[in-house]
Coordinates of C-alpha atoms in Angstrom, one line a residue:
Chain V
M548 CA 96.9 89.6 148.7
G549 CA 99.3 92.5 147.8
A550 CA 98.5 96.2 148.0
L551 CA 97.9 96.4 144.3
S552 CA 95.4 93.5 144.2
T553 CA 93.6 94.9 147.2
Y554 CA 93.3 98.2 145.4
R555 CA 92.2 96.5 142.2
A556 CA 89.5 94.4 144.1
Q557 CA 88.2 97.4 146.0
A558 CA 88.1 99.7 142.9
A559 CA 86.3 97.0 140.9
L560 CA 83.7 96.8 143.7
A561 CA 83.3 100.6 143.7
I562 CA 82.8 100.6 140.0
R563 CA 80.2 97.8 140.1
T564 CA 78.4 99.7 142.8
S565 CA 78.3 102.9 140.6
F566 CA 76.7 100.7 137.8
S567 CA 74.0 99.4 140.1
D568 CA 71.3 102.0 139.4
R569 CA 71.4 101.7 135.6
T570 CA 69.0 104.6 134.8
N571 CA 70.8 106.9 137.1
F572 CA 74.2 105.9 135.7
V573 CA 73.1 106.5 132.1
L574 CA 71.6 109.9 132.9
L575 CA 74.7 111.0 134.8
V576 CA 77.1 109.8 132.0
L577 CA 75.0 111.4 129.3
G578 CA 74.5 114.6 131.3
M579 CA 78.3 114.9 131.8
A580 CA 78.9 114.1 128.1
V581 CA 76.4 116.8 127.0
N582 CA 78.0 119.2 129.5
N583 CA 81.5 118.6 128.1
G584 CA 80.3 118.7 124.5
F585 CA 78.6 122.0 125.1
W586 CA 81.8 123.4 126.6
L587 CA 83.7 122.4 123.5
I588 CA 81.0 124.2 121.3
L589 CA 81.4 127.4 123.4
W590 CA 85.2 127.3 122.7
F591 CA 84.5 126.6 119.1
L592 CA 82.3 129.7 118.9
F593 CA 85.0 131.7 120.7
F594 CA 87.7 130.6 118.2
T595 CA 85.4 131.3 115.3
G596 CA 85.1 134.9 116.5
F597 CA 88.6 135.5 117.8
R598 CA 90.7 133.0 115.9
Q599 CA 93.4 132.5 118.6
V600 CA 94.5 133.5 122.1
G601 CA 98.2 133.5 123.2
G602 CA 99.1 131.5 120.1
W603 CA 96.5 128.8 120.9
R604 CA 93.9 127.8 118.3
M605 CA 90.9 125.4 118.5
G606 CA 93.1 122.3 118.0
D607 CA 95.3 123.2 121.0
L608 CA 92.3 123.8 123.1
A609 CA 90.7 120.5 122.0
R610 CA 93.9 118.8 123.1
L611 CA 93.8 120.5 126.5
L612 CA 90.1 119.6 127.1
G613 CA 90.6 116.1 125.8
I614 CA 93.5 115.5 128.1
L615 CA 91.9 117.2 131.0
Y616 CA 88.5 115.3 130.7
T617 CA 90.3 112.0 130.2
L618 CA 92.6 112.4 133.2
F619 CA 89.8 113.6 135.4
G620 CA 87.7 110.7 134.2
V621 CA 90.4 108.1 134.8
A622 CA 91.2 109.5 138.3
T623 CA 87.6 109.8 139.3
V624 CA 86.4 106.4 138.0
F625 CA 89.4 104.4 139.3
A626 CA 90.3 106.4 142.4
G627 CA 87.2 108.4 143.1
G628 CA 87.7 108.2 146.8
Y629 CA 89.9 111.4 146.6
R630 CA 86.8 113.5 146.0
D631 CA 85.5 113.3 149.6
M632 CA 88.6 112.0 151.3
A633 CA 88.7 115.1 153.6
G634 CA 85.1 114.4 154.6
A635 CA 86.0 110.7 155.3
I636 CA 88.9 111.7 157.4
L637 CA 86.9 114.2 159.4
R638 CA 84.1 111.6 159.9
G639 CA 86.6 109.2 161.3
E640 CA 85.9 106.6 158.6
I641 CA 89.6 106.0 158.4
D642 CA 89.5 104.2 161.8
A643 CA 88.2 101.0 160.3
L644 CA 91.0 100.9 157.8
L645 CA 93.7 101.4 160.5
T646 CA 92.8 98.0 162.0
Q647 CA 93.6 96.2 158.7
P648 CA 97.0 95.3 157.4
K649 CA 96.5 96.9 154.0
P650 CA 97.8 100.3 152.9
V651 CA 95.3 103.0 154.0
L652 CA 95.8 105.5 151.2
A653 CA 95.2 103.0 148.4
R654 CA 92.0 101.9 150.1
M655 CA 90.8 105.4 150.7
L656 CA 91.3 106.2 147.0
A657 CA 89.6 103.0 145.8
R658 CA 86.5 103.2 148.0
E659 CA 84.4 105.2 145.6
S660 CA 83.9 105.5 141.8
I661 CA 81.9 108.4 140.5
A662 CA 79.4 107.4 137.8
S663 CA 79.4 110.8 136.0
A664 CA 83.2 110.5 135.5
W665 CA 82.5 107.9 132.8
G666 CA 81.0 110.8 130.8
D667 CA 84.3 112.8 131.2
L668 CA 86.3 109.8 130.3
S669 CA 84.3 109.0 127.1
T670 CA 84.1 112.6 125.9
G671 CA 87.8 113.2 126.6
V672 CA 88.8 110.2 124.5
L673 CA 86.3 111.2 121.8
I674 CA 87.7 114.7 121.7
L675 CA 91.2 113.5 121.5
A676 CA 90.3 111.0 118.8
V677 CA 88.2 113.4 116.6
S678 CA 89.2 117.0 117.2
A679 CA 92.8 117.0 118.4
R680 CA 94.3 115.8 115.1
L681 CA 96.8 113.5 116.6
D682 CA 99.0 111.1 114.7
L683 CA 100.2 107.8 116.2
A684 CA 103.1 109.4 118.0
G685 CA 100.8 112.2 119.2
A686 CA 98.3 109.7 120.5
A687 CA 101.1 107.9 122.4
L688 CA 102.2 111.3 123.9
A689 CA 98.5 112.0 124.7
V690 CA 98.3 108.8 126.7
A691 CA 101.5 109.7 128.5
A692 CA 100.1 113.2 129.2
V693 CA 96.9 111.7 130.6
A694 CA 98.9 109.5 132.9
I695 CA 101.2 112.3 134.0
G696 CA 98.2 114.7 134.6
A697 CA 96.2 112.1 136.4
V698 CA 99.1 111.5 138.9
A699 CA 99.5 115.3 139.4
W700 CA 95.7 115.7 139.9
L701 CA 95.4 112.8 142.3
S702 CA 98.4 114.0 144.2
A703 CA 96.9 117.4 144.5
G704 CA 93.6 115.8 145.7
V705 CA 95.5 113.8 148.4
I706 CA 97.5 116.8 149.6
F707 CA 94.4 119.0 149.8
S708 CA 92.4 116.3 151.5
S709 CA 95.2 115.6 154.0
L710 CA 94.6 119.0 155.4
A711 CA 91.7 117.4 157.2
F712 CA 94.3 115.8 159.6
W713 CA 95.0 119.3 160.8
V714 CA 92.1 121.6 159.9
A715 CA 88.5 121.0 160.9
G716 CA 87.0 122.9 158.0
A717 CA 89.1 121.1 155.4
R718 CA 86.2 119.4 153.6
S719 CA 85.0 122.5 151.8
L720 CA 88.5 124.0 151.7
S721 CA 89.9 121.0 149.8
R722 CA 86.9 121.0 147.4
D723 CA 87.5 124.7 146.8
L724 CA 91.2 124.1 146.1
M725 CA 90.4 121.3 143.7
D726 CA 87.8 123.5 141.9
F727 CA 90.4 126.4 141.7
T728 CA 92.9 123.9 140.2
L729 CA 90.5 122.6 137.7
M730 CA 89.4 126.1 136.6
F731 CA 93.0 127.2 136.2
A732 CA 93.8 124.1 134.2
S733 CA 90.9 124.5 131.8
Y734 CA 92.1 127.7 130.2
P735 CA 95.0 128.1 127.7
G736 CA 98.3 128.2 129.5
P737 CA 99.7 131.4 127.8
I738 CA 97.0 133.6 129.4
Y739 CA 98.8 133.4 132.7
G740 CA 101.5 135.7 133.8
G741 CA 102.9 137.2 137.0
W742 CA 101.7 135.8 140.2
A743 CA 98.8 133.9 138.5
K744 CA 101.4 131.8 136.7
V745 CA 103.3 131.3 140.0
A746 CA 100.1 130.1 141.7
A747 CA 99.3 127.8 138.7
F748 CA 102.6 126.0 139.1
T749 CA 102.9 125.9 142.9
V750 CA 99.9 126.1 145.3
L751 CA 97.4 125.0 142.7
P752 CA 99.3 122.6 140.5
A753 CA 97.1 123.3 137.5
G754 CA 100.3 123.9 135.5
F755 CA 101.4 120.3 136.1
V756 CA 97.9 118.8 135.8
A757 CA 97.2 120.1 132.4
I758 CA 99.5 122.9 131.1
A759 CA 102.8 121.0 131.2
P760 CA 101.3 117.7 129.9
V761 CA 99.6 119.5 127.0
D762 CA 102.9 121.3 126.2
L763 CA 104.5 117.9 126.0
V764 CA 101.9 116.9 123.3
R765 CA 102.1 120.3 121.5
R766 CA 105.8 120.6 121.4
P767 CA 107.4 117.2 122.3
S768 CA 110.9 117.5 123.7
L769 CA 113.1 115.9 126.4
E770 CA 112.9 119.1 128.4
A771 CA 109.1 119.2 128.3
A772 CA 108.9 115.5 129.2
G773 CA 111.4 116.0 132.0
I774 CA 109.4 118.9 133.5
A775 CA 106.1 117.1 133.3
V776 CA 107.3 113.7 134.6
G777 CA 109.5 115.3 137.3
A778 CA 106.8 117.6 138.6
A779 CA 104.2 114.7 138.7
A780 CA 106.7 112.5 140.6
A781 CA 107.5 115.3 143.0
Y782 CA 103.8 116.0 143.7
A783 CA 103.2 112.3 144.2
A784 CA 106.1 112.1 146.7
L785 CA 104.8 115.2 148.4
A786 CA 101.3 113.7 148.6
L787 CA 102.6 110.5 150.2
A788 CA 104.7 112.4 152.7
V789 CA 101.8 114.8 153.7
F790 CA 99.3 111.9 154.0
S791 CA 101.8 109.8 156.0
L792 CA 102.6 112.7 158.3
G793 CA 98.9 113.4 158.8
L794 CA 98.1 109.7 159.4
R795 CA 100.9 109.5 162.0
R796 CA 99.3 112.4 163.8
Y797 CA 95.9 110.8 163.5
R798 CA 97.2 107.5 165.0
R799 CA 98.4 109.5 168.0
G800 CA 94.8 110.6 168.6
A801 CA 95.2 114.2 167.6
S802 CA 92.0 115.6 166.2
P803 CA 91.8 118.3 163.4
G804 CA 92.3 121.8 164.8
S805 CA 93.9 120.6 168.0
Chain E
M272 CA 27.5 138.7 167.1
R273 CA 29.6 140.9 164.8
S274 CA 30.6 139.1 161.6
T275 CA 34.1 139.8 160.0
P276 CA 34.0 140.9 156.4
P277 CA 35.6 138.2 154.1
W278 CA 38.2 140.6 152.7
T279 CA 39.5 141.2 156.2
A280 CA 40.2 137.5 156.6
D281 CA 41.9 137.5 153.2
L282 CA 44.1 140.4 154.2
S283 CA 45.0 138.8 157.4
S284 CA 46.0 135.6 155.6
V285 CA 48.2 137.5 153.2
A286 CA 49.8 139.4 156.1
H287 CA 50.5 136.1 157.9
T288 CA 52.0 134.6 154.7
A289 CA 54.2 137.7 154.1
A290 CA 55.3 137.6 157.8
A291 CA 56.3 133.9 157.4
L292 CA 58.2 134.6 154.2
A293 CA 60.0 137.5 155.8
A294 CA 60.9 135.3 158.8
A295 CA 62.3 132.6 156.4
Y296 CA 64.2 135.3 154.5
R297 CA 65.8 136.6 157.8
V298 CA 66.7 133.0 158.8
G299 CA 68.4 132.4 155.4
L300 CA 70.2 135.7 155.7
A301 CA 71.4 135.1 159.2
S302 CA 72.5 131.5 158.5
A303 CA 74.6 132.6 155.5
L304 CA 76.2 135.4 157.6
A305 CA 76.8 133.0 160.5
A306 CA 78.8 130.8 158.1
W307 CA 81.2 133.7 157.4
P308 CA 84.3 131.5 156.6
V309 CA 82.3 130.0 153.8
L310 CA 81.4 133.5 152.6
L311 CA 85.0 134.5 152.8
G312 CA 86.0 131.4 150.8
R313 CA 83.5 132.3 148.2
A314 CA 84.9 135.8 148.0
V315 CA 88.4 134.3 147.4
F316 CA 86.9 132.1 144.7
Y317 CA 85.3 135.2 143.2
G318 CA 88.8 136.8 143.2
V319 CA 90.3 133.7 141.5
C320 CA 87.6 133.7 138.8
L321 CA 88.1 137.4 138.1
T322 CA 91.9 136.9 137.9
I323 CA 91.6 134.0 135.4
L324 CA 88.8 135.5 133.3
G325 CA 90.4 139.0 133.5
A326 CA 93.7 137.5 132.3
F327 CA 92.0 135.6 129.5
W328 CA 90.0 138.6 128.1
G329 CA 93.0 140.9 128.7
K330 CA 95.1 138.6 126.4
V331 CA 92.3 138.4 123.8
A332 CA 92.0 142.2 123.8
A333 CA 95.7 142.8 123.7
E334 CA 96.2 140.6 120.6
H335 CA 93.6 142.6 118.7
L336 CA 93.7 140.5 115.6
P337 CA 92.3 142.2 112.5
G338 CA 89.2 140.7 111.0
T339 CA 88.1 139.2 114.4
L340 CA 85.6 140.2 117.0
A341 CA 88.4 141.7 119.1
A342 CA 87.5 145.1 117.4
R343 CA 84.1 144.9 119.1
L344 CA 85.4 144.4 122.6
P345 CA 84.9 147.5 124.8
A346 CA 87.9 149.8 125.3
G347 CA 88.2 149.2 129.0
G348 CA 88.2 145.4 128.5
L349 CA 85.7 142.9 129.9
G350 CA 86.9 143.1 133.5
R351 CA 83.8 144.9 134.7
Y352 CA 81.4 142.7 132.7
V353 CA 83.0 139.6 134.2
G354 CA 82.9 141.1 137.6
V355 CA 79.1 141.6 137.4
T356 CA 78.3 138.2 135.7
E357 CA 80.5 136.3 138.2
L358 CA 78.9 138.2 141.1
I359 CA 75.5 137.1 140.0
T360 CA 76.6 133.5 139.4
L361 CA 78.3 133.1 142.7
S362 CA 75.4 134.8 144.6
V363 CA 72.9 132.1 143.6
T364 CA 72.5 129.5 146.2
T365 CA 72.5 125.7 145.6
I366 CA 68.7 125.4 146.2
Q367 CA 68.7 122.4 143.7
L368 CA 70.8 120.3 146.2
R369 CA 68.5 121.1 149.1
L370 CA 65.4 120.2 147.1
E371 CA 67.1 117.0 145.8
D372 CA 68.0 116.0 149.3
E373 CA 64.6 116.7 150.8
L374 CA 62.5 115.3 148.0
R375 CA 64.6 112.1 147.5
S376 CA 65.2 111.3 151.2
G377 CA 61.5 111.8 152.2
A378 CA 62.6 114.7 154.5
L379 CA 59.8 116.7 152.8
E380 CA 57.1 114.8 154.7
P381 CA 57.2 116.7 158.1
H382 CA 57.1 120.0 156.1
L383 CA 53.8 119.0 154.5
L384 CA 52.1 118.8 157.9
R385 CA 52.9 122.4 158.5
P386 CA 50.5 125.3 157.6
K387 CA 53.2 127.1 155.5
H388 CA 53.9 126.4 151.9
Y389 CA 57.2 124.4 151.7
L390 CA 58.3 125.7 148.4
A391 CA 57.6 129.4 149.1
Q392 CA 59.3 129.2 152.5
T393 CA 62.3 127.5 151.0
L394 CA 62.6 130.1 148.2
A395 CA 62.4 132.9 150.8
G396 CA 65.1 131.3 152.9
E397 CA 67.3 130.8 149.8
A398 CA 66.7 134.5 148.8
G399 CA 68.0 135.4 152.2
G400 CA 71.2 133.4 151.6
M401 CA 71.5 134.9 148.2
S402 CA 71.3 138.4 149.6
A403 CA 74.1 137.7 152.1
R404 CA 76.3 136.3 149.3
F405 CA 75.5 139.2 147.0
A406 CA 76.4 141.8 149.7
V407 CA 79.7 140.2 150.6
L408 CA 80.8 139.5 147.0
G409 CA 79.6 142.9 145.9
A410 CA 81.8 144.5 148.5
A411 CA 84.7 142.3 147.4
G412 CA 84.1 143.3 143.8
L413 CA 84.1 147.0 144.6
A414 CA 87.3 146.5 146.7
L415 CA 88.9 144.8 143.7
L416 CA 87.8 147.6 141.4
A417 CA 89.4 150.1 143.7
A418 CA 92.6 148.0 144.0
T419 CA 93.0 147.8 140.2
G420 CA 92.6 151.5 139.9
G421 CA 90.0 151.4 137.1
P422 CA 87.6 154.2 136.4
W423 CA 84.4 154.1 138.6
P424 CA 81.0 154.0 136.9
S425 CA 78.6 156.8 137.9
V426 CA 76.4 156.3 140.9
S427 CA 73.2 156.0 138.8
A428 CA 74.8 153.4 136.5
L429 CA 76.0 151.5 139.5
A430 CA 72.5 151.6 141.1
G431 CA 71.0 150.3 137.9
V432 CA 73.4 147.5 137.8
V433 CA 72.7 146.5 141.4
V434 CA 69.0 146.4 140.7
L435 CA 69.4 144.3 137.6
A436 CA 72.0 142.1 139.3
V437 CA 69.8 141.3 142.3
L438 CA 66.8 140.5 140.1
G439 CA 69.1 138.5 137.8
A440 CA 70.3 136.5 140.8
F441 CA 66.7 135.8 141.8
V442 CA 65.9 134.7 138.3
G443 CA 68.9 132.3 138.8
V444 CA 67.4 131.0 142.1
L445 CA 64.2 130.3 140.3
L446 CA 66.0 128.5 137.4
F447 CA 67.8 126.3 139.9
T448 CA 64.5 125.7 141.8
L449 CA 63.1 124.2 138.6
V450 CA 66.3 122.0 138.4
G451 CA 65.8 120.9 142.0
L452 CA 62.1 120.1 141.4
T453 CA 63.1 117.6 138.7
A454 CA 64.1 115.4 141.7
F455 CA 60.4 114.4 141.8
W456 CA 61.1 112.5 138.6
L457 CA 64.9 112.0 138.5
R458 CA 67.0 110.3 141.2
R459 CA 69.8 112.9 140.7
V460 CA 69.3 116.4 139.4
L461 CA 72.9 116.6 138.1
P462 CA 72.1 116.1 134.4
A463 CA 69.4 118.8 134.5
L464 CA 71.9 121.0 136.4
L465 CA 74.7 120.5 133.9
I466 CA 72.4 121.4 131.0
T467 CA 71.0 124.5 132.7
Q468 CA 74.5 125.6 133.6
K469 CA 75.7 125.3 130.0
L470 CA 72.7 127.2 128.7
I471 CA 73.5 129.9 131.2
F472 CA 77.1 130.0 129.8
L473 CA 75.9 130.2 126.2
L474 CA 72.6 132.1 126.2
G475 CA 73.2 133.9 129.5
G476 CA 76.4 135.5 128.3
L477 CA 78.5 133.9 131.1
F478 CA 81.2 132.8 128.6
A479 CA 81.2 135.9 126.5
P480 CA 78.8 139.0 126.1
I481 CA 75.9 138.0 124.0
A482 CA 76.3 141.3 122.1
L483 CA 79.3 139.6 120.3
Y484 CA 77.1 136.8 119.0
P485 CA 75.8 136.6 115.4
P486 CA 72.3 138.3 115.2
W487 CA 70.3 135.1 115.1
L488 CA 71.9 133.7 118.2
H489 CA 71.7 137.1 120.0
A490 CA 67.9 137.2 119.2
I491 CA 67.5 133.7 120.7
A492 CA 69.6 134.5 123.8
V493 CA 67.7 137.7 124.7
A494 CA 64.3 135.9 124.5
T495 CA 65.4 133.3 127.2
P496 CA 65.5 133.6 131.0
F497 CA 69.2 133.0 130.8
A498 CA 69.9 136.5 129.5
A499 CA 67.6 137.9 132.2
H500 CA 69.7 135.9 134.7
I501 CA 73.1 137.1 133.7
A502 CA 73.5 139.1 130.5
F503 CA 71.3 142.2 131.1
A504 CA 73.1 143.2 134.3
G505 CA 76.5 142.6 132.7
E506 CA 75.6 144.7 129.6
A507 CA 74.3 147.5 131.9
M508 CA 77.8 147.7 133.4
L509 CA 79.4 148.1 129.9
A510 CA 76.9 150.5 128.3
P511 CA 74.4 152.0 130.8
S512 CA 71.3 153.5 129.3
W513 CA 67.8 154.1 130.8
T514 CA 66.0 152.6 127.9
Q515 CA 68.0 149.4 128.2
F516 CA 67.5 149.4 131.9
A517 CA 63.7 149.7 131.6
R518 CA 63.6 146.9 129.0
A519 CA 65.9 144.6 131.1
L520 CA 63.8 145.3 134.2
A521 CA 60.6 144.5 132.4
A522 CA 62.0 141.2 131.0
Q523 CA 63.4 140.2 134.4
L524 CA 60.1 140.8 136.2
A525 CA 58.2 138.9 133.5
W526 CA 60.6 135.9 133.8
I527 CA 60.3 136.0 137.6
A528 CA 56.5 135.7 137.1
V529 CA 56.8 132.9 134.5
L530 CA 59.4 130.9 136.3
G531 CA 57.6 131.3 139.6
A532 CA 54.4 130.0 138.0
L533 CA 56.3 127.1 136.4
A534 CA 57.8 126.2 139.7
A535 CA 54.3 126.2 141.3
L536 CA 53.0 123.9 138.5
M537 CA 56.0 121.5 138.8
W538 CA 55.6 121.4 142.6
R539 CA 51.9 120.5 142.3
A540 CA 52.5 117.8 139.7
G541 CA 55.5 116.4 141.6
L542 CA 53.8 116.4 144.9
A543 CA 50.7 114.6 143.5
K544 CA 53.1 112.0 142.0
T545 CA 54.9 111.5 145.3
L546 CA 51.7 111.2 147.3
R547 CA 50.4 108.7 144.8
E548 CA 53.5 106.6 144.2
G549 CA 55.9 107.4 147.0
V550 CA 59.5 108.7 146.7

């Protein structure tokens, strides 16, 4: 059984587990869908009153939210283990995986699927289909943007969670960093300038999770594609390197903070 | 044998209850202060929120498109408004998670054997945690205001905002208590939480000041506890007035009474259900 099929089997199991309590599943999905729909209505009210911000109109924001919800949904349904990976590392849950011949990171990511993320996934797709006014080429670009953004988002999750190999308080720190990233990513890109822009494209890769992929859909060009794909690939490589480094340290018996 | 007048016993019981609540408040306050790295992280998050929302509203105000609501934005921008509304939001503790954990796991049971009221004691403890957050974030907000070099509000205006913000934060604690108490009926409180949060964004003025809303939506917003939670204190920062302060204070006190009574009713109904049917 290869790494990919192990991942697929474990992710499928995690998804089936998230379905097990039907009522709870439906409530969580509907709750998240209402939540996202409400957020879209708030933005609709905003653009009704202010028309545009930084050249962005409602259609642009619908694209941003559609892509953001979809990529978050994809990442959290199919690789939801990233959400509490720092906690799992700190609790020593990685020990059981180290005794097995399968890749540790893939199994860490596939071990959980968050039910409410189906609500994000469905509303994201719905927003893209209904509000973002995409033609066929635009839809293909949106799929690419979701894939690019999901890779950048998961990479950020792995990098932040891997801090748990070194820092004892990494559980809440990694959650905070993910929340900051998500918050940065959910506002129109042009509002950022100065050091906020630098932060959005470096420490908190919100720029590469949402802003660059959305730019690819808004103004398709080879340059925009190169930036988005290149950055996602670079973050993925960095995530693998940081996780491997931390895992090597963990195998030597070093505990966080030591 | 000398008999004790009944009112003396009542007074003594009230005094004991007040002392227990004060002790729970002190424990909540001390616990929050002891976890100072968490408070520090929250202060950083507060700074990040202010940076993003300040940049956003700054951009909106700078564009000043004719025929839009931009003309109704205050001259100094919405930085101070956002500072107050985010201060309140981030001061409110996650009481709903504590209630969900304890109600769903059965951890409530040992509390029921004690002579103190579980919900009142929990609320007092959370109010202590809220006070610690409010103090630290408030200090961070003032430091940011000093760093940005903006004009300072008068002492009386600032005092009014602090009163309304503290009461607003407590209205928030009560709102999230109601969310937490839905755990008696729902397995997870997340759906109720998400809906409440979005109502706070819209009707509470967390997304934009409710003064910018069309009159019908504004009228609905001010009649809800969500405005008492967030909007009144934020608006007091933009345009301080004693009339507005008195009206906001009265509304907040009324909502605290209503939400407190609603929480007591939900507690009684939920507890009866749990004792009858189990968790």
